[in-house]
Tab-separated table of C-alpha atoms in Angstrom:
chain	number	residue	atom	x	y	z
A	1	MET	CA	-43.785	-29.424	-45.107
A	2	ASN	CA	-42.796	-26.436	-43.313
A	3	LYS	CA	-39.216	-28.272	-42.570
A	4	ILE	CA	-38.954	-28.517	-46.494
A	5	LYS	CA	-40.091	-24.899	-46.820
A	6	GLN	CA	-37.606	-24.075	-44.420
A	7	TYR	CA	-34.787	-26.332	-45.963
A	8	ASN	CA	-35.333	-25.113	-49.469
A	9	THR	CA	-35.406	-21.050	-47.922
A	10	ASN	CA	-31.658	-21.749	-46.409
A	11	ASN	CA	-30.662	-23.730	-48.978
A	12	LEU	CA	-30.983	-20.657	-51.700
A	13	GLN	CA	-29.530	-18.613	-49.119
A	14	ALA	CA	-26.398	-20.610	-49.404
A	15	VAL	CA	-26.599	-20.924	-52.954
A	16	LYS	CA	-27.486	-16.719	-53.312
A	17	CYS	CA	-24.176	-16.536	-50.584
A	18	GLY	CA	-22.312	-19.195	-52.829
A	19	LEU	CA	-22.599	-16.510	-55.725
A	20	PHE	CA	-21.627	-13.901	-54.677
A	21	LEU	CA	-18.597	-15.034	-53.050
A	22	ILE	CA	-17.884	-16.262	-55.965
A	23	PHE	CA	-18.470	-13.251	-58.433
A	24	ILE	CA	-16.304	-11.008	-55.793
A	25	PHE	CA	-12.947	-13.549	-56.512
A	26	SER	CA	-13.805	-13.794	-60.121
A	27	SER	CA	-13.771	-10.114	-60.122
A	28	LEU	CA	-10.485	-10.407	-58.384
A	29	LEU	CA	-9.293	-12.542	-61.254
A	30	THR	CA	-10.171	-10.290	-63.818
A	31	PHE	CA	-7.479	-8.371	-65.826
A	32	SER	CA	-8.499	-5.378	-68.061
A	33	TYR	CA	-5.247	-6.187	-70.113
A	34	ASN	CA	-4.028	-10.229	-69.989
A	35	ILE	CA	-0.697	-10.572	-72.544
A	36	LYS	CA	0.744	-14.210	-72.968
A	37	VAL	CA	4.017	-14.658	-74.606
A	38	GLU	CA	5.260	-17.626	-75.548
A	39	ILE	CA	9.301	-17.671	-76.115
A	40	LYS	CA	10.432	-21.334	-77.491
A	41	ASN	CA	14.580	-21.755	-76.282
A	42	CYS	CA	13.977	-18.889	-73.657
A	43	PRO	CA	16.377	-19.128	-70.196
A	44	GLU	CA	14.612	-18.456	-66.899
A	45	TYR	CA	15.187	-14.632	-67.225
A	46	TYR	CA	12.957	-11.738	-66.162
A	47	ILE	CA	11.378	-10.260	-69.326
A	48	TYR	CA	10.199	-6.750	-69.586
A	49	PHE	CA	7.305	-5.214	-70.895
A	50	GLY	CA	7.032	-1.630	-71.592
A	51	LYS	CA	5.794	1.345	-74.199
A	52	HIS	CA	7.329	3.768	-76.453
A	53	ARG	CA	7.144	7.263	-76.231
A	54	GLY	CA	9.384	9.309	-78.781
A	55	PRO	CA	12.352	9.024	-77.201
A	56	ASP	CA	11.657	7.924	-74.334
A	57	PHE	CA	10.253	4.519	-73.025
A	58	THR	CA	8.519	3.399	-69.688
A	59	VAL	CA	8.853	-0.181	-68.044
A	60	ILE	CA	5.555	-1.589	-66.819
A	61	ASP	CA	6.067	-5.057	-65.655
A	62	SER	CA	8.596	-7.678	-65.430
A	63	VAL	CA	8.268	-11.277	-65.118
A	64	GLN	CA	10.279	-14.262	-65.111
A	65	ALA	CA	10.271	-16.727	-68.171
A	66	VAL	CA	9.094	-20.412	-66.806
A	67	ASN	CA	8.901	-22.652	-69.371
A	68	GLY	CA	9.129	-19.864	-72.317
A	69	LEU	CA	6.155	-18.424	-70.607
A	70	VAL	CA	5.375	-14.978	-69.044
A	71	GLU	CA	1.505	-13.267	-68.654
A	72	PHE	CA	1.451	-9.948	-68.225
A	73	SER	CA	-1.334	-8.653	-66.746
A	74	GLY	CA	-3.176	-5.292	-65.233
A	75	LYS	CA	-6.714	-3.883	-64.033
A	76	LYS	CA	-6.004	-0.572	-66.139
A	77	ASN	CA	-6.922	-0.859	-69.582
A	78	LEU	CA	-3.446	0.115	-71.269
A	79	GLU	CA	-3.151	3.406	-73.675
A	80	THR	CA	-3.144	2.425	-78.058
A	81	GLY	CA	0.440	2.585	-78.635
A	82	VAL	CA	3.531	0.356	-79.829
A	83	TYR	CA	4.662	-1.589	-76.847
A	84	PHE	CA	7.538	-3.507	-76.545
A	85	ILE	CA	9.432	-6.817	-74.949
A	86	VAL	CA	13.087	-7.020	-73.860
A	87	ILE	CA	14.969	-10.621	-73.400
A	88	PRO	CA	18.392	-10.005	-71.798
A	89	PRO	CA	20.883	-9.115	-72.716
A	90	GLN	CA	20.495	-7.567	-75.627
A	91	THR	CA	17.218	-9.139	-77.898
A	92	ARG	CA	14.141	-6.455	-78.323
A	93	PHE	CA	10.937	-6.896	-80.254
A	94	ASP	CA	8.067	-4.470	-80.820
A	95	PHE	CA	4.313	-4.818	-81.383
A	96	ILE	CA	0.641	-2.580	-80.870
A	97	ILE	CA	-2.309	-2.768	-78.220
A	98	ALA	CA	-5.191	-0.869	-79.287
A	99	ASP	CA	-9.013	-2.111	-78.535
A	100	GLU	CA	-8.280	-6.332	-77.752
A	101	GLN	CA	-6.059	-6.664	-75.073
A	102	ASN	CA	-6.269	-9.910	-74.185
A	103	PHE	CA	-4.328	-11.708	-76.626
A	104	THR	CA	-0.756	-13.611	-77.168
A	105	LEU	CA	2.668	-13.343	-78.526
A	106	LYS	CA	4.430	-16.363	-79.398
A	107	THR	CA	8.437	-16.464	-81.403
A	108	ASP	CA	11.470	-18.244	-81.469
A	109	THR	CA	15.105	-16.487	-79.343
A	110	ARG	CA	16.705	-18.343	-82.316
A	111	ASN	CA	14.449	-16.125	-84.580
A	112	ILE	CA	12.942	-13.788	-82.749
A	113	LEU	CA	11.199	-11.390	-85.673
A	114	GLY	CA	10.951	-13.776	-88.169
A	115	GLU	CA	9.172	-16.457	-85.961
A	116	LEU	CA	7.297	-14.113	-84.231
A	117	ILE	CA	3.056	-14.097	-84.523
A	118	SER	CA	0.195	-13.043	-82.863
A	119	ASN	CA	-3.437	-14.112	-81.998
A	120	GLY	CA	-5.080	-10.654	-81.511
A	121	GLU	CA	-6.276	-7.796	-83.671
A	122	LYS	CA	-5.502	-8.105	-87.808
A	123	GLN	CA	-3.812	-4.841	-87.300
A	124	TYR	CA	-1.230	-6.255	-84.414
A	125	GLN	CA	0.086	-9.490	-86.852
A	126	ILE	CA	0.100	-6.856	-89.670
A	127	PHE	CA	2.589	-4.310	-87.690
A	128	LEU	CA	4.714	-7.808	-87.132
A	129	ASP	CA	5.231	-8.848	-90.246
A	130	ILE	CA	6.114	-5.279	-91.358
A	131	GLN	CA	8.513	-5.115	-89.317
A	132	LYS	CA	9.812	-8.134	-90.993
A	133	ASP	CA	9.597	-6.734	-94.458
A	134	ILE	CA	11.525	-3.610	-93.234
A	135	ALA	CA	14.375	-5.699	-91.732
A	136	GLU	CA	15.007	-7.021	-95.076
A	137	ILE	CA	15.509	-4.205	-96.801
A	138	ASN	CA	17.511	-2.453	-93.570
A	139	LYS	CA	19.657	-5.660	-93.673
A	140	LYS	CA	20.842	-5.045	-97.778
A	141	ARG	CA	21.036	-1.174	-96.819
A	142	SER	CA	23.583	-1.307	-93.901
A	143	GLN	CA	25.438	-4.060	-96.362
A	144	LEU	CA	25.303	-1.273	-99.494
A	145	GLU	CA	25.990	1.550	-96.977
A	146	MET	CA	29.461	-0.112	-95.799
A	147	GLU	CA	30.248	-1.024	-98.611
A	148	SER	CA	29.707	3.351	-99.876
A	149	GLU	CA	32.528	3.699	-97.029
A	150	PHE	CA	34.968	1.395	-98.379
A	151	TYR	CA	35.081	2.294	-101.993
A	152	LYS	CA	34.647	6.298	-101.067
A	153	MET	CA	38.760	5.557	-100.372
A	154	TYR	CA	39.513	2.997	-103.022
A	155	GLN	CA	36.675	3.308	-105.341
A	156	LYS	CA	35.266	6.306	-105.944
A	157	ASP	CA	33.516	6.034	-109.394
A	158	THR	CA	31.377	3.105	-107.553
A	159	ILE	CA	29.733	5.088	-105.671
A	160	PRO	CA	26.509	6.497	-107.786
A	161	TYR	CA	25.603	2.909	-108.114
A	162	ILE	CA	25.216	2.087	-104.508
A	163	THR	CA	23.784	5.305	-104.180
A	164	ALA	CA	21.159	4.350	-106.686
A	165	LYS	CA	20.689	0.567	-105.277
A	166	ILE	CA	20.046	2.617	-101.636
A	167	ASP	CA	17.590	4.768	-103.369
A	168	SER	CA	16.142	1.990	-104.983
A	169	LEU	CA	15.337	0.245	-101.429
A	170	ASN	CA	14.407	3.635	-99.833
A	171	GLN	CA	10.970	3.336	-102.844
A	172	ILE	CA	10.765	-0.171	-101.966
A	173	GLN	CA	9.725	0.673	-98.563
A	174	PHE	CA	7.223	3.621	-99.032
A	175	ASP	CA	6.186	1.123	-101.555
A	176	ILE	CA	5.971	-1.611	-98.844
A	177	TYR	CA	4.068	1.468	-96.441
A	178	GLU	CA	1.421	1.328	-99.103
A	179	THR	CA	1.069	-1.737	-100.036
A	180	TYR	CA	0.153	-2.562	-96.608
A	181	LYS	CA	-1.987	0.457	-95.913
A	182	THR	CA	-4.365	-0.923	-98.329
A	183	LYS	CA	-4.927	-4.288	-96.528
A	184	LEU	CA	-6.161	-1.935	-93.108
A	185	ASP	CA	-8.802	0.311	-91.983
A	186	LYS	CA	-8.026	4.034	-92.166
A	187	SER	CA	-9.347	3.840	-88.573
A	188	THR	CA	-6.617	1.799	-87.223
A	189	PHE	CA	-3.785	2.527	-85.772
A	190	VAL	CA	-1.121	1.353	-88.040
A	191	TYR	CA	-2.756	2.976	-90.457
A	192	ASP	CA	-1.872	6.555	-88.768
A	193	ILE	CA	1.077	5.404	-88.364
A	194	LEU	CA	2.006	4.624	-91.937
A	195	SER	CA	0.836	7.587	-93.168
A	196	ILE	CA	3.544	9.151	-91.239
A	197	LEU	CA	6.358	6.985	-92.035
A	198	SER	CA	5.058	7.483	-96.402
A	199	PRO	CA	6.769	10.109	-97.943
A	200	PHE	CA	5.710	13.495	-97.953
A	201	HIS	CA	3.902	14.044	-101.693
A	202	VAL	CA	4.469	17.441	-103.573
A	203	PRO	CA	1.506	17.469	-106.537
A	204	ASP	CA	2.888	18.513	-109.766
A	205	SER	CA	1.686	21.822	-109.673
A	206	ILE	CA	3.380	22.522	-106.914
A	207	ALA	CA	6.773	20.277	-107.378
A	208	LYS	CA	7.170	22.899	-111.029
A	209	LEU	CA	7.430	25.666	-109.205
A	210	GLN	CA	10.681	24.313	-107.233
A	211	TYR	CA	12.740	27.576	-109.847
A	212	GLU	CA	9.710	29.440	-110.996
A	213	GLU	CA	8.149	30.350	-107.588
A	214	PRO	CA	10.463	28.895	-104.325
A	215	ALA	CA	8.271	31.200	-102.249
A	216	ILE	CA	5.514	29.054	-103.267
A	217	HIS	CA	6.616	25.884	-103.425
A	218	TYR	CA	8.495	26.621	-100.186
A	219	ARG	CA	4.777	27.892	-98.691
A	220	TYR	CA	3.446	24.542	-99.347
A	221	TYR	CA	5.711	22.217	-97.401
A	222	ILE	CA	5.370	24.936	-94.291
A	223	ASP	CA	1.223	24.186	-95.158
A	224	HIS	CA	1.024	20.512	-95.572
A	225	TYR	CA	3.913	19.028	-94.279
A	226	LEU	CA	2.063	17.633	-91.063
A	227	ASP	CA	-0.757	16.808	-93.047
A	228	ARG	CA	0.289	13.331	-92.423
A	229	ILE	CA	-0.242	13.327	-88.834
A	230	ASN	CA	-3.867	12.234	-87.377
A	231	PHE	CA	-4.418	15.547	-84.475
A	232	ASP	CA	-7.351	12.864	-83.757
A	233	ASN	CA	-5.434	10.109	-82.549
A	234	PRO	CA	-3.475	11.372	-79.345
A	235	SER	CA	-1.999	7.545	-79.401
A	236	ILE	CA	0.498	8.211	-82.220
A	237	LEU	CA	2.306	9.866	-79.402
A	238	ASN	CA	3.167	6.726	-78.078
A	239	THR	CA	5.194	5.192	-81.295
A	240	PRO	CA	9.278	4.841	-80.752
A	241	GLU	CA	11.124	7.960	-82.132
A	242	PHE	CA	11.643	7.601	-85.316
A	243	VAL	CA	7.372	7.903	-86.366
A	244	PHE	CA	6.151	10.719	-84.819
A	245	HIS	CA	8.798	12.226	-83.115
A	246	LYS	CA	10.973	12.583	-86.073
A	247	LEU	CA	8.350	13.970	-87.885
A	248	LEU	CA	8.079	16.543	-85.738
A	249	ALA	CA	11.920	16.966	-84.948
A	250	ASP	CA	12.343	17.597	-89.072
A	251	TYR	CA	9.146	20.610	-89.406
A	252	CYS	CA	10.885	21.660	-86.443
A	253	TYR	CA	14.648	21.869	-88.236
A	254	TYR	CA	13.611	22.907	-91.976
A	255	PHE	CA	11.425	25.293	-91.128
A	256	PHE	CA	12.446	27.005	-88.131
A	257	ASP	CA	16.172	26.145	-87.071
A	258	VAL	CA	17.013	27.560	-90.480
A	259	ARG	CA	15.181	30.684	-90.710
A	260	ALA	CA	16.492	32.136	-87.163
A	261	ASN	CA	17.172	35.847	-89.533
A	262	LYS	CA	13.575	35.860	-90.536
A	263	LEU	CA	12.236	35.030	-87.224
A	264	ASP	CA	8.870	36.859	-87.502
A	265	ASP	CA	8.295	34.675	-90.834
A	266	ALA	CA	8.887	31.221	-88.019
A	267	TYR	CA	6.935	32.845	-85.562
A	268	HIS	CA	3.832	32.758	-87.402
A	269	ASP	CA	4.787	29.416	-88.411
A	270	MET	CA	5.091	28.050	-84.785
A	271	ASP	CA	1.971	29.352	-83.768
A	272	ASN	CA	0.497	27.434	-87.137
A	273	LEU	CA	2.116	24.439	-85.587
A	274	ILE	CA	0.723	25.028	-82.078
A	275	ALA	CA	-2.720	25.951	-83.038
A	276	LYS	CA	-2.748	22.211	-84.556
A	277	THR	CA	-3.258	21.088	-80.896
A	278	GLU	CA	-6.126	23.290	-80.177
A	279	ASN	CA	-9.009	21.037	-77.720
A	280	LYS	CA	-5.950	18.452	-77.893
A	281	PRO	CA	-4.347	18.514	-74.823
A	282	GLU	CA	-2.097	15.440	-75.225
A	283	PHE	CA	-0.560	16.886	-78.548
A	284	ARG	CA	0.216	19.899	-77.157
A	285	GLN	CA	1.952	19.123	-73.547
A	286	TYR	CA	4.136	17.159	-76.138
A	287	ILE	CA	4.450	19.571	-78.709
A	288	LEU	CA	5.237	23.068	-76.872
A	289	SER	CA	7.087	20.563	-73.907
A	290	TYR	CA	9.238	19.336	-77.176
A	291	LEU	CA	9.982	22.579	-78.077
A	292	VAL	CA	10.947	24.159	-74.930
A	293	SER	CA	13.428	21.096	-74.807
A	294	ARG	CA	14.677	21.718	-78.086
A	295	TYR	CA	15.496	25.621	-78.302
A	296	GLU	CA	17.033	26.283	-74.250
A	297	LYS	CA	20.235	25.278	-75.040
A	298	PRO	CA	20.064	25.213	-78.890
A	299	GLN	CA	23.861	24.980	-80.725
A	300	ASP	CA	22.665	27.700	-83.090
A	301	LEU	CA	22.261	30.476	-80.269
A	302	ARG	CA	20.019	32.416	-82.302
A	303	LEU	CA	17.493	29.632	-81.600
A	304	GLU	CA	17.109	30.878	-78.122
A	305	SER	CA	14.067	33.893	-79.367
A	306	PHE	CA	12.036	30.319	-79.431
A	307	LEU	CA	12.487	29.798	-76.231
A	308	VAL	CA	11.609	33.380	-75.054
A	309	TYR	CA	8.864	33.373	-77.355
A	310	LEU	CA	7.090	30.451	-76.497
A	311	TYR	CA	7.079	31.360	-72.998
A	312	ARG	CA	5.760	34.623	-73.456
A	313	ASN	CA	2.604	33.682	-75.485
A	314	TYR	CA	1.861	29.916	-74.052
A	315	PHE	CA	3.716	29.880	-70.202
A	316	MET	CA	3.047	33.255	-68.926
A	317	ILE	CA	0.177	34.719	-70.143
A	318	ASN	CA	-1.694	31.349	-69.516
A	319	ARG	CA	0.245	28.670	-67.744
A	320	PRO	CA	-0.457	25.021	-68.609
A	321	ASP	CA	-1.927	22.783	-65.968
A	322	TRP	CA	1.041	20.758	-66.484
A	323	VAL	CA	3.587	22.917	-65.914
A	324	THR	CA	4.879	21.890	-62.298
A	325	ASP	CA	5.769	24.923	-59.861
A	326	GLN	CA	9.241	23.887	-60.021
A	327	ALA	CA	9.561	23.313	-63.837
A	328	PHE	CA	7.854	27.491	-63.902
A	329	ASP	CA	10.071	28.890	-62.219
A	330	ILE	CA	13.259	26.656	-63.412
A	331	MET	CA	11.879	28.482	-67.081
A	332	LYS	CA	11.052	31.637	-65.953
A	333	LEU	CA	15.195	31.567	-64.347
A	334	ARG	CA	16.727	30.982	-67.865
A	335	ILE	CA	13.848	33.154	-69.664
A	336	GLU	CA	15.735	36.334	-67.417
A	337	SER	CA	18.680	35.301	-67.983
A	338	VAL	CA	18.400	35.221	-71.840
A	339	GLN	CA	15.771	37.668	-72.962
A	340	TYR	CA	17.618	40.533	-73.159
A	341	ASN	CA	20.442	39.408	-74.519
A	342	LEU	CA	19.696	37.184	-76.991
A	343	VAL	CA	22.284	37.020	-80.149
A	344	GLY	CA	20.708	39.169	-82.914
A	345	SER	CA	19.811	41.928	-80.422
A	346	ILE	CA	20.974	45.356	-79.435
A	347	GLY	CA	22.929	44.196	-75.928
A	348	LYS	CA	21.876	47.076	-73.611
A	349	ASN	CA	24.285	49.818	-72.382
A	350	LEU	CA	26.242	49.496	-69.315
A	351	VAL	CA	27.474	52.845	-67.850
A	352	LEU	CA	29.925	51.970	-64.878
A	353	ASN	CA	33.543	53.240	-63.207
A	354	ASN	CA	36.781	52.034	-64.012
A	355	GLN	CA	39.253	51.003	-60.955
A	356	ASN	CA	40.147	54.601	-60.929
A	357	GLY	CA	36.448	55.998	-60.370
A	358	ASP	CA	35.957	57.258	-63.788
A	359	SER	CA	32.583	56.479	-65.737
A	360	VAL	CA	33.321	54.068	-68.642
A	361	SER	CA	30.027	52.613	-70.838
A	362	ILE	CA	29.962	50.237	-73.731
A	363	TYR	CA	28.316	52.408	-75.843
A	364	GLY	CA	31.453	55.001	-75.103
A	365	LEU	CA	33.747	51.749	-76.967
A	366	GLU	CA	34.620	52.971	-80.624
A	367	SER	CA	35.928	49.885	-82.077
A	368	ASN	CA	34.791	46.946	-85.224
A	369	TYR	CA	33.862	44.730	-82.047
A	370	LYS	CA	33.941	44.468	-78.536
A	371	VAL	CA	34.366	41.836	-76.081
A	372	LEU	CA	32.420	42.204	-72.789
A	373	PHE	CA	33.941	39.606	-69.874
A	374	PHE	CA	31.629	38.972	-66.783
A	375	TRP	CA	33.811	37.781	-63.870
A	376	GLU	CA	34.322	38.127	-60.113
A	377	PRO	CA	37.695	37.436	-58.690
A	378	SER	CA	37.114	34.577	-56.500
A	379	CYS	CA	36.066	33.092	-58.523
A	380	ASP	CA	38.569	30.373	-60.199
A	381	ILE	CA	37.286	29.533	-63.824
A	382	CYS	CA	36.873	33.365	-64.302
A	383	THR	CA	40.502	34.012	-63.559
A	384	ASP	CA	41.768	31.004	-65.281
A	385	ALA	CA	39.227	32.629	-68.628
A	386	ILE	CA	40.362	35.994	-68.056
A	387	LEU	CA	44.217	35.159	-68.270
A	388	LYS	CA	43.509	33.076	-71.195
A	389	LEU	CA	41.539	35.934	-73.257
A	390	LYS	CA	44.499	38.060	-72.168
A	391	GLU	CA	46.782	36.200	-74.466
A	392	GLU	CA	44.527	37.217	-77.325
A	393	TYR	CA	44.472	40.381	-76.224
A	394	SER	CA	47.392	41.827	-78.600
A	395	ASP	CA	45.539	40.080	-81.546
A	396	LEU	CA	42.780	41.493	-80.655
A	397	GLU	CA	43.887	45.088	-80.236
A	398	ALA	CA	45.606	44.620	-83.797
A	399	HIS	CA	42.181	44.319	-85.228
A	400	ASN	CA	40.202	47.015	-83.587
A	401	VAL	CA	38.970	44.821	-80.368
A	402	GLN	CA	38.151	46.641	-77.249
A	403	VAL	CA	37.549	44.362	-74.202
A	404	PHE	CA	35.134	45.423	-71.790
A	405	ALA	CA	35.407	43.380	-68.592
A	406	VAL	CA	32.933	43.884	-65.306
A	407	CYS	CA	33.753	42.977	-62.363
A	408	THR	CA	30.169	41.153	-61.156
A	409	ASN	CA	30.692	41.514	-57.281
A	410	SER	CA	31.205	44.526	-55.499
A	411	ASN	CA	32.358	43.272	-52.169
A	412	GLU	CA	35.351	42.287	-54.008
A	413	ILE	CA	36.869	45.643	-55.212
A	414	ASN	CA	40.136	45.271	-53.504
A	415	ASP	CA	40.842	41.703	-54.649
A	416	TRP	CA	39.349	42.909	-58.287
A	417	LYS	CA	41.828	46.347	-57.838
A	418	SER	CA	44.621	44.176	-56.876
A	419	PHE	CA	44.369	41.291	-59.855
A	420	ILE	CA	44.571	44.244	-62.237
A	421	ASN	CA	47.652	45.453	-61.457
A	422	ASP	CA	49.005	42.472	-60.362
A	423	LYS	CA	47.957	40.320	-64.012
A	424	GLN	CA	48.612	44.107	-66.058
A	425	LEU	CA	45.194	44.089	-67.598
A	426	ASN	CA	45.224	46.553	-69.646
A	427	TRP	CA	41.359	46.850	-70.746
A	428	ILE	CA	38.346	48.769	-69.840
A	429	ASN	CA	37.858	46.483	-67.121
A	430	ALA	CA	34.262	47.900	-64.988
A	431	ILE	CA	32.473	47.642	-61.571
A	432	ASP	CA	29.154	48.466	-60.437
A	433	ILE	CA	30.190	50.013	-56.624
A	434	ARG	CA	26.559	51.452	-56.276
A	435	ASN	CA	24.353	47.639	-58.371
A	436	SER	CA	22.469	50.101	-60.047
A	437	SER	CA	23.001	49.051	-63.943
A	438	ASN	CA	21.412	45.985	-63.646
A	439	PHE	CA	23.809	44.204	-65.445
A	440	LYS	CA	22.753	41.193	-63.977
A	441	ILE	CA	19.479	41.187	-65.983
A	442	TYR	CA	20.664	42.293	-69.482
A	443	TYR	CA	23.085	40.063	-69.256
A	444	GLY	CA	22.121	36.481	-66.938
A	445	THR	CA	25.255	36.801	-65.076
A	446	TYR	CA	23.535	34.956	-62.484
A	447	LYS	CA	26.704	32.821	-64.033
A	448	THR	CA	30.415	33.710	-64.039
A	449	PRO	CA	32.213	33.742	-66.629
A	450	ARG	CA	30.430	35.026	-69.518
A	451	LEU	CA	31.485	36.350	-72.394
A	452	PHE	CA	29.775	38.305	-75.055
A	453	ILE	CA	30.917	39.584	-78.597
A	454	LEU	CA	28.922	42.694	-79.877
A	455	ASP	CA	29.800	44.817	-83.231
A	456	SER	CA	30.618	48.637	-83.748
A	457	ASN	CA	27.026	48.872	-83.862
A	458	ASN	CA	26.127	46.983	-80.100
A	459	LYS	CA	24.530	44.147	-81.618
A	460	ILE	CA	25.745	40.772	-79.943
A	461	LEU	CA	27.039	38.178	-82.313
A	462	THR	CA	27.773	35.502	-80.265
A	463	LYS	CA	28.294	34.578	-76.322
A	464	ASP	CA	29.512	32.257	-73.840
A	465	VAL	CA	32.227	31.043	-76.300
A	466	LYS	CA	35.810	30.349	-74.894
A	467	PRO	CA	37.838	33.349	-74.142
A	468	ASP	CA	41.083	31.516	-76.487
A	469	TYR	CA	38.522	31.206	-79.222
A	470	VAL	CA	37.665	35.151	-79.262
A	471	TYR	CA	40.127	36.084	-81.944
A	472	GLU	CA	39.196	32.955	-84.453
A	473	TYR	CA	35.365	33.297	-84.202
A	474	ILE	CA	35.643	36.971	-84.743
A	475	LYS	CA	38.125	35.920	-88.094
A	476	SER	CA	35.404	33.632	-89.154
A	477	TYR	CA	33.127	36.162	-88.994
A	478	GLU	CA	34.746	38.472	-91.623
A	479	GLU	CA	35.342	36.362	-93.803
A	480	HIS	CA	31.508	35.179	-93.500
A	481	LEU	CA	30.890	38.939	-94.460
A	482	GLU	CA	32.936	38.754	-98.120
A	483	LYS	CA	31.617	35.959	-98.979
A	484	GLU	CA	28.489	37.807	-98.217
A	485	ARG	CA	29.494	40.832	-100.037
A	486	GLY	CA	30.828	38.987	-102.581
A	487	ARG	CA	28.074	37.111	-103.820
A	488	PHE	CA	25.961	40.830	-103.451
A	489	ASP	CA	28.117	42.357	-105.813
A	490	PHE	CA	28.113	39.196	-108.091
A	491	MET	CA	24.180	39.558	-108.185
A	492	PHE	CA	24.144	42.928	-108.655
A	493	GLY	CA	26.991	44.274	-109.725
A	494	GLU	CA	28.397	47.455	-107.512
């Protein structure tokens, strides 16, 4: 009896040990996500799996296809978002991942999108079906756009007809979005995507104010243009560039960029945009990062003011924890180089000495325009640029433009004087012998050469234009002023 008891005890312990080992082994084989991809007629290429993030993307994994089968798996849940599969050399398709992360995708290389199906959540297949419908529209639209380019040259009266057909296709595309939204729960990821892609709706009561009260009409757009975004769902950031990122870019263009002459109003609306991200760290990081990137080196230099505003209000006072020391130092250096020489601001006065030791200053110049040029004799690019500026000088003088050329290195005073004499630079040449004027801070001369054009009131009109373009710029600027003056005279009869 004792032997039987002993045997049962030993047997029970063995069973427990076996179950424990099975549990350990099975846990090692358990994945948080497991995505199978079955691809008919697929060579044994490495297949790539990745995630969208606006204009950027991340490659998560790559696996070689065997008999058309690929399996991607991992022990950490994937974020909800739009993902992609790349089949070399140039084939890609998008799909979504939300709550269900164990599913299969099937397709055929001979018709990737047409044969693409998913056995995941309902919204997974709907997302694929949307792509198929839009692909058909894009095909027709591309054909019409090609025809439009052709008929522009040979039969221009056909263009309105083609344009009408393209507009019709655009409306069909929007109708498709609305149709699929009716098939989805409002809490789903695809519903949030379609809401962003749908056109902005303006109530009739506001639309009729476009000409009667344009300010009210415009204000409605500013206040409601982003209502399509579900700011409670940060997963919407994990979408291709044409979704959230494009809407953000459009908003910045229409409501910030075009108001460079009304900066205070634009600052207010920029604050309102950022306020939408309060207690939403992923949105805040994305939007602030985008704004800094957009306005760091804008094509319209007036927009640098936005960069300075962002730095002073959202980085300098309360630095975000996601900004590294290196990134912060780079941003700080950038701000220091532009904050005192923003286009549209009044340039700082510099009181320096010329080659004879006499005092000269920017504010002391009496001319229609002032060209400030910062350079140093040991810089080949600088000397090439200053000689090109000299070629323009006779035209500039005739236009009542004075040149104020500043040597940025007081240690090169002898070379500076020699260059002036050798090249017969007969404009105002200046140097800060005692390094006391702070010109590096005021005009950002951490790099050289630098060129600024000021008007007679010392307002900075532009900067860093090429020396051989200075005269053309001033002529274009005066033509613009003349047109504005003519418009004013027409409106007010003066």
